[in-house]
Short mmCIF file of C-alpha atoms in Angstrom, two decimals:
data_model
loop_
_atom_site.label_atom_id
_atom_site.label_comp_id
_atom_site.label_asym_id
_atom_site.label_seq_id
_atom_site.Cartn_x
_atom_site.Cartn_y
_atom_site.Cartn_z
CA MET A 1 150.95 -22.52 -41.81
CA THR A 2 148.32 -19.78 -41.66
CA PRO A 3 149.97 -17.17 -39.40
CA ARG A 4 148.14 -16.31 -36.21
CA PRO A 5 148.26 -12.64 -35.19
CA LEU A 6 150.74 -11.75 -32.50
CA PRO A 7 149.00 -11.96 -29.12
CA GLY A 8 147.47 -9.05 -27.29
CA PRO A 9 146.18 -8.69 -23.73
CA THR A 10 143.53 -11.36 -23.16
CA ALA A 11 141.94 -13.47 -20.46
CA PRO A 12 143.55 -16.87 -19.85
CA HIS A 13 143.27 -19.15 -22.87
CA ARG A 14 140.94 -22.07 -22.10
CA VAL A 15 142.26 -25.47 -23.23
CA VAL A 16 139.87 -28.41 -23.00
CA ALA A 17 141.08 -31.96 -23.68
CA LEU A 18 138.50 -34.36 -25.11
CA LEU A 19 139.06 -37.84 -23.62
CA LEU A 20 138.00 -40.95 -25.52
CA PRO A 21 138.16 -44.38 -23.83
CA PRO A 22 140.40 -46.26 -23.68
CA GLN A 23 142.38 -43.05 -23.17
CA ASP A 24 146.13 -43.07 -23.76
CA THR A 25 147.57 -41.34 -20.69
CA PHE A 26 150.91 -40.14 -22.10
CA PRO A 27 149.66 -37.57 -24.65
CA LEU A 28 147.17 -36.35 -22.06
CA ALA A 29 150.02 -35.95 -19.56
CA CYS A 30 152.08 -34.03 -22.15
CA ALA A 31 149.24 -31.55 -22.66
CA THR A 32 148.63 -31.26 -18.92
CA GLU A 33 152.29 -30.53 -18.25
CA VAL A 34 152.41 -27.76 -20.86
CA PHE A 35 149.02 -26.08 -20.36
CA GLY A 36 148.46 -26.85 -16.68
CA ASP A 37 149.47 -24.94 -13.55
CA HIS A 38 153.23 -24.43 -13.10
CA GLY A 39 153.10 -22.53 -9.83
CA PRO A 40 154.33 -18.99 -9.15
CA ALA A 41 157.48 -19.42 -11.27
CA VAL A 42 155.51 -19.34 -14.55
CA PRO A 43 152.71 -16.84 -15.33
CA ALA A 44 149.35 -18.57 -15.88
CA HIS A 45 148.27 -17.85 -19.45
CA TYR A 46 146.10 -20.98 -19.78
CA THR A 47 143.39 -22.85 -17.94
CA PHE A 48 143.19 -26.60 -18.56
CA GLY A 49 140.22 -28.93 -18.27
CA VAL A 50 138.96 -32.26 -19.57
CA CYS A 51 135.67 -33.57 -20.89
CA THR A 52 134.30 -36.74 -22.44
CA GLU A 53 131.29 -37.92 -24.42
CA HIS A 54 129.70 -39.70 -21.43
CA PRO A 55 130.74 -38.10 -18.10
CA GLY A 56 131.86 -40.52 -15.42
CA PRO A 57 134.74 -43.00 -15.20
CA VAL A 58 136.90 -42.99 -18.36
CA ARG A 59 138.89 -46.18 -18.90
CA THR A 60 142.59 -45.71 -19.72
CA ARG A 61 145.20 -47.95 -21.28
CA ALA A 62 147.25 -47.67 -18.07
CA GLY A 63 144.92 -49.86 -16.00
CA TYR A 64 143.07 -47.17 -14.08
CA ASP A 65 140.01 -44.97 -14.68
CA LEU A 66 139.82 -41.19 -14.78
CA LEU A 67 136.74 -39.53 -13.28
CA VAL A 68 135.60 -36.90 -15.78
CA THR A 69 132.58 -34.84 -14.80
CA ALA A 70 132.24 -32.57 -17.88
CA GLY A 71 130.50 -33.58 -21.09
CA LEU A 72 130.87 -32.38 -24.67
CA ASP A 73 129.20 -29.07 -23.84
CA ALA A 74 132.54 -28.07 -22.24
CA LEU A 75 133.88 -27.62 -25.78
CA GLU A 76 131.44 -24.80 -26.43
CA ASP A 77 133.57 -22.16 -24.69
CA ALA A 78 137.03 -23.70 -25.28
CA ASP A 79 139.66 -21.59 -27.04
CA THR A 80 141.61 -24.74 -27.88
CA VAL A 81 140.06 -28.20 -28.21
CA LEU A 82 142.72 -30.85 -27.75
CA VAL A 83 142.28 -34.54 -28.62
CA PRO A 84 145.10 -36.47 -26.87
CA GLY A 85 144.88 -39.65 -28.94
CA TRP A 86 142.15 -42.04 -30.01
CA GLN A 87 142.79 -45.74 -29.45
CA HIS A 88 140.42 -47.67 -31.67
CA PRO A 89 140.13 -51.11 -33.25
CA ALA A 90 140.64 -51.33 -37.00
CA GLY A 91 137.67 -49.95 -38.90
CA ALA A 92 136.05 -48.28 -35.88
CA GLU A 93 134.26 -44.99 -36.50
CA VAL A 94 134.60 -41.88 -34.37
CA PRO A 95 131.29 -41.38 -32.49
CA PRO A 96 129.05 -38.99 -34.47
CA THR A 97 128.37 -36.84 -31.41
CA VAL A 98 132.13 -36.34 -30.96
CA VAL A 99 132.58 -35.47 -34.64
CA ASP A 100 129.74 -32.95 -34.42
CA ALA A 101 131.05 -31.32 -31.23
CA VAL A 102 134.58 -30.97 -32.60
CA GLY A 103 133.28 -29.55 -35.89
CA ARG A 104 131.07 -27.02 -34.09
CA ALA A 105 133.97 -25.85 -31.95
CA HIS A 106 136.12 -25.30 -35.02
CA ARG A 107 133.38 -23.44 -36.89
CA ARG A 108 132.96 -20.95 -34.07
CA GLY A 109 136.72 -20.24 -34.08
CA ALA A 110 138.33 -22.64 -31.59
CA ARG A 111 141.76 -24.03 -32.41
CA VAL A 112 141.57 -27.82 -32.70
CA VAL A 113 144.65 -29.93 -31.92
CA GLY A 114 145.12 -33.67 -32.39
CA LEU A 115 148.00 -35.36 -30.59
CA CYS A 116 149.23 -38.67 -32.03
CA SER A 117 146.18 -40.74 -33.11
CA GLY A 118 143.93 -37.82 -32.19
CA ALA A 119 144.43 -36.83 -35.84
CA PHE A 120 141.82 -39.48 -36.73
CA VAL A 121 139.16 -37.49 -34.87
CA LEU A 122 140.10 -34.28 -36.68
CA ALA A 123 140.08 -36.13 -40.01
CA ALA A 124 136.64 -37.60 -39.28
CA ALA A 125 135.37 -34.07 -38.67
CA GLY A 126 136.72 -32.99 -42.07
CA LEU A 127 139.18 -30.52 -40.56
CA LEU A 128 142.18 -32.04 -42.35
CA ASP A 129 140.75 -32.33 -45.87
CA GLY A 130 143.29 -31.05 -48.37
CA ARG A 131 145.82 -30.35 -45.62
CA ARG A 132 149.06 -31.85 -44.37
CA ALA A 133 148.74 -33.75 -41.13
CA ALA A 134 150.93 -35.69 -38.74
CA THR A 135 150.23 -38.78 -36.67
CA HIS A 136 152.27 -41.59 -35.15
CA TRP A 137 154.46 -43.13 -37.87
CA ALA A 138 152.90 -46.55 -37.21
CA ARG A 139 149.39 -45.16 -37.90
CA ALA A 140 150.23 -42.98 -40.90
CA THR A 141 149.32 -45.59 -43.52
CA GLU A 142 145.95 -46.26 -41.86
CA LEU A 143 145.15 -42.53 -41.61
CA ALA A 144 145.97 -42.00 -45.30
CA ALA A 145 143.90 -45.02 -46.36
CA ARG A 146 140.82 -44.08 -44.32
CA PHE A 147 140.94 -40.40 -45.20
CA PRO A 148 142.39 -40.06 -48.71
CA ARG A 149 141.78 -36.29 -48.80
CA VAL A 150 144.28 -35.82 -45.95
CA ARG A 151 147.90 -35.32 -46.99
CA VAL A 152 149.56 -37.43 -44.31
CA ASP A 153 153.22 -36.61 -43.68
CA PRO A 154 154.75 -39.59 -41.83
CA GLY A 155 158.02 -37.82 -41.11
CA VAL A 156 157.28 -34.56 -39.32
CA LEU A 157 156.99 -34.09 -35.56
CA TYR A 158 153.98 -31.80 -35.97
CA VAL A 159 152.03 -29.68 -38.46
CA ASP A 160 150.41 -26.38 -37.45
CA HIS A 161 147.93 -24.65 -39.76
CA GLY A 162 146.94 -22.04 -37.21
CA ASP A 163 143.35 -23.17 -36.70
CA VAL A 164 144.19 -26.88 -36.77
CA ALA A 165 147.33 -28.71 -35.63
CA THR A 166 148.44 -32.35 -35.40
CA SER A 167 151.45 -34.11 -33.93
CA ALA A 168 153.29 -37.37 -34.30
CA GLY A 169 153.33 -39.93 -31.52
CA ALA A 170 154.31 -39.85 -27.86
CA ALA A 171 156.72 -37.02 -26.97
CA ALA A 172 155.95 -35.16 -30.21
CA GLY A 173 152.73 -34.12 -28.46
CA ALA A 174 154.81 -32.10 -26.00
CA ASP A 175 156.76 -30.63 -28.93
CA LEU A 176 153.53 -29.41 -30.52
CA CYS A 177 152.10 -28.06 -27.27
CA LEU A 178 155.29 -26.08 -26.56
CA HIS A 179 155.21 -24.81 -30.15
CA LEU A 180 151.67 -23.53 -29.58
CA VAL A 181 152.76 -21.77 -26.40
CA ARG A 182 155.64 -20.23 -28.31
CA GLU A 183 153.23 -18.95 -30.98
CA ASP A 184 150.72 -17.69 -28.39
CA HIS A 185 153.01 -16.09 -25.81
CA GLY A 186 156.56 -16.06 -27.13
CA ALA A 187 159.76 -18.06 -26.89
CA ALA A 188 160.65 -16.93 -23.38
CA HIS A 189 157.38 -18.20 -21.89
CA ALA A 190 157.73 -21.52 -23.72
CA LEU A 191 161.28 -21.78 -22.40
CA ARG A 192 160.07 -21.33 -18.82
CA ILE A 193 157.59 -24.15 -19.22
CA ALA A 194 160.17 -26.39 -20.91
CA ARG A 195 162.57 -25.81 -18.03
CA GLN A 196 159.87 -26.83 -15.56
CA MET A 197 159.42 -30.01 -17.62
CA VAL A 198 163.20 -30.53 -17.91
CA MET A 199 163.05 -30.85 -21.68
CA PRO A 200 164.29 -28.82 -24.67
CA PRO A 201 161.95 -25.98 -25.68
CA HIS A 202 162.27 -26.91 -29.34
CA ARG A 203 163.24 -30.26 -30.83
CA GLU A 204 164.15 -30.41 -34.48
CA GLY A 205 164.13 -33.46 -36.67
CA CYS A 206 161.55 -35.90 -37.85
CA GLN A 207 159.87 -38.93 -36.32
CA LEU A 208 161.24 -41.22 -39.03
CA GLN A 209 164.47 -41.32 -37.06
CA TYR A 210 162.46 -43.28 -34.46
CA ALA A 211 160.56 -45.51 -36.87
CA GLU A 212 163.48 -47.86 -37.37
CA LEU A 213 164.44 -49.58 -34.15
CA PRO A 214 168.22 -50.09 -34.54
CA ALA A 215 169.85 -47.12 -32.79
CA PRO A 216 173.01 -45.41 -34.01
CA PRO A 217 176.17 -46.11 -32.00
CA ALA A 218 176.70 -43.89 -28.97
CA SER A 219 179.79 -42.44 -30.62
CA GLY A 220 177.52 -40.94 -33.29
CA SER A 221 175.44 -38.90 -30.84
CA LEU A 222 175.31 -35.17 -31.50
CA ALA A 223 174.43 -34.28 -27.92
CA PRO A 224 177.97 -33.22 -26.81
CA LEU A 225 178.40 -31.04 -29.89
CA LEU A 226 174.96 -29.43 -29.51
CA GLU A 227 175.68 -28.61 -25.88
CA TRP A 228 179.04 -27.10 -26.87
CA LEU A 229 177.40 -25.00 -29.60
CA ALA A 230 174.59 -23.78 -27.32
CA GLU A 231 177.21 -22.33 -24.98
CA ARG A 232 178.89 -20.44 -27.84
CA LEU A 233 176.06 -18.75 -29.70
CA ASP A 234 177.90 -15.42 -29.50
CA ARG A 235 180.77 -16.76 -31.62
CA PRO A 236 180.93 -17.60 -35.32
CA VAL A 237 181.26 -21.36 -35.78
CA SER A 238 181.73 -23.03 -39.17
CA VAL A 239 180.74 -26.55 -40.15
CA SER A 240 184.45 -27.32 -40.45
CA GLU A 241 184.98 -26.27 -36.82
CA MET A 242 182.04 -28.42 -35.74
CA ALA A 243 183.52 -31.36 -37.61
CA VAL A 244 186.91 -30.89 -35.96
CA ARG A 245 185.21 -30.73 -32.57
CA SER A 246 183.37 -33.99 -33.32
CA GLN A 247 186.49 -35.59 -34.84
CA VAL A 248 184.72 -36.44 -38.10
CA SER A 249 184.69 -35.03 -41.60
CA ALA A 250 182.35 -32.18 -42.52
CA ARG A 251 180.45 -34.55 -44.80
CA THR A 252 179.98 -37.11 -42.02
CA LEU A 253 178.83 -34.41 -39.60
CA THR A 254 176.28 -33.09 -42.08
CA ARG A 255 174.97 -36.61 -42.65
CA ARG A 256 174.59 -37.16 -38.89
CA PHE A 257 172.65 -33.90 -38.52
CA THR A 258 170.34 -34.94 -41.33
CA GLU A 259 169.81 -38.43 -39.90
CA GLN A 260 169.33 -37.39 -36.26
CA LEU A 261 167.75 -33.93 -36.53
CA GLY A 262 166.43 -33.71 -40.07
CA ILE A 263 168.26 -30.44 -40.82
CA SER A 264 171.74 -29.19 -41.66
CA PRO A 265 174.27 -28.00 -39.04
CA GLY A 266 173.95 -24.43 -40.29
CA ARG A 267 170.17 -24.53 -40.08
CA TRP A 268 170.28 -25.89 -36.52
CA LEU A 269 172.67 -23.16 -35.42
CA LEU A 270 170.62 -20.40 -37.08
CA ASP A 271 167.43 -21.68 -35.42
CA ARG A 272 169.16 -21.49 -32.03
CA ARG A 273 170.32 -17.95 -32.74
CA ILE A 274 166.79 -16.88 -33.71
CA ALA A 275 165.34 -18.50 -30.56
CA ALA A 276 167.89 -16.65 -28.41
CA THR A 277 167.03 -13.41 -30.23
CA ARG A 278 163.33 -13.86 -29.48
CA ALA A 279 163.99 -14.40 -25.78
CA LEU A 280 166.23 -11.32 -25.55
CA LEU A 281 163.69 -9.15 -27.38
CA GLU A 282 160.97 -10.30 -25.02
CA GLU A 283 162.89 -10.03 -21.76
CA THR A 284 165.44 -7.22 -22.16
CA ASP A 285 165.73 -3.65 -23.45
CA LEU A 286 169.01 -4.38 -25.22
CA PRO A 287 169.38 -2.65 -28.60
CA VAL A 288 169.24 -4.85 -31.67
CA GLU A 289 172.93 -4.31 -32.40
CA THR A 290 173.87 -5.69 -28.97
CA ILE A 291 171.52 -8.64 -29.34
CA ALA A 292 173.03 -9.40 -32.75
CA ARG A 293 176.49 -9.69 -31.18
CA ARG A 294 175.21 -11.79 -28.28
CA VAL A 295 173.56 -14.37 -30.54
CA GLY A 296 176.35 -14.51 -33.11
CA LEU A 297 174.56 -12.75 -35.99
CA SER A 298 177.31 -10.10 -36.20
CA SER A 299 175.25 -7.00 -37.01
CA ALA A 300 171.79 -5.47 -36.66
CA VAL A 301 171.37 -5.60 -40.44
CA ASN A 302 172.05 -9.33 -40.55
CA LEU A 303 169.84 -10.00 -37.54
CA ARG A 304 166.92 -8.08 -39.03
CA ARG A 305 167.24 -9.95 -42.33
CA ARG A 306 167.47 -13.39 -40.69
CA PHE A 307 164.67 -12.57 -38.23
CA HIS A 308 162.32 -11.46 -41.00
CA GLU A 309 163.11 -14.57 -43.07
CA ALA A 310 162.25 -16.78 -40.08
CA LEU A 311 159.23 -14.99 -38.60
CA ARG A 312 157.99 -12.59 -41.29
CA THR A 313 158.20 -9.65 -38.89
CA THR A 314 160.81 -7.23 -37.62
CA PRO A 315 162.58 -7.37 -34.25
CA ALA A 316 161.01 -4.03 -33.29
CA ALA A 317 157.46 -5.17 -34.12
CA TYR A 318 158.03 -8.47 -32.32
CA ARG A 319 159.27 -6.70 -29.20
CA ARG A 320 156.35 -4.23 -29.19
CA ALA A 321 153.80 -7.03 -29.53
CA PHE A 322 155.15 -9.17 -26.72
CA ARG A 323 155.85 -6.24 -24.41
CA ALA A 324 152.22 -5.15 -24.87
CA ASN A 325 151.06 -8.69 -24.14
CA ARG A 326 153.11 -8.85 -20.93
CA ALA A 327 151.80 -5.48 -19.76
CA GLY A 328 148.24 -6.69 -20.37
#
C-alpha cells in the first residue's frame, strides 16, 4: 500500500457514492453507516452524499427506488469517490460517461473506492492496471478475465493502495470503510464508529472462508477464545495457554486460526495489542512504558519496535500527529 500522510487539521472529508442501477443497497448502507452522521457521540469528520449518471429515481435490487438529485458533476469536488457495487449482466460495459467521471476524479487527486463489484468500474477506468484488487469471491474470475492487467486476489477482504481501494463482497465493504477511517483519523475514531454499528473495528481473515458453504461445527468457533484474549491484553499469553483454554492441541488451534481468520494466533494477538496501543496514544497522556504494560508488550523498547514494524512510525510521532489533528 502507498502510505498516506498522517492527517492534519482539515475541513470535513467529502465522500460521494456513485450509484448505478440496479443499485445493490447493502454496500451502500455499509458506506452510509461508516461515513454518515453518527450524532453527538462521534465527531463529524466526513460529509456523505450520493450521485448518479442520470439524476432522478434510481432502481435498486431491493424492490424500491432511490431519489438521487445529483449528477456526475458531484464527483468534481469529492475527496473520496465510492462505488458501492455494480450489478451488470454478463458482458455489459460500464457507461463511458461514468468511466470518464471516475477517471477525472482520480487524476485530480480524489481517492477512489470500489466496494464488492464496484471494482469493475475502477478496472474499466484503468485505475487497477498492474495492481492487486479485491471483489466478491463469486465475481473474481470474471473480473480477472475481463481485465487481465488487474491482479485479482480472490481471498482478501480488501486492498488499499492509498489512492485506490477495493473490497470483497457484502460486509467486507464495511471492513474497508472502517479501515479508511482508521487511516484517516486513527484507531480510536474508527472504534467509536464501529461501536455505533455494533461490529468489530477490525476483522482479520479472508473471504475464502465464506466461499465454501459448509460451516465448521459450532464447537470449532474461536469467538469464546477471542473474547477471553481481548479481556487479557495486559498479560502474556502463549499459544499453549490458548490451546489449553480451548481444550485442543496447539497444532489444532493454529489450524483453526488459519482457517477462520487467515492468520496465526500470535499474529492476531499482536494486532490487538497494536490496536490498543494506537487508541491509548490517541486518547491518553500515558507514557509509553505504561502503555506497553497495559497492552502486554512488556517494555517501551519492545512496544516501539513492534509499533514501528506495524506502522512504520514511532509512538511519539503517531501521538503528535493525531493530537494535532484533534486540536484542529
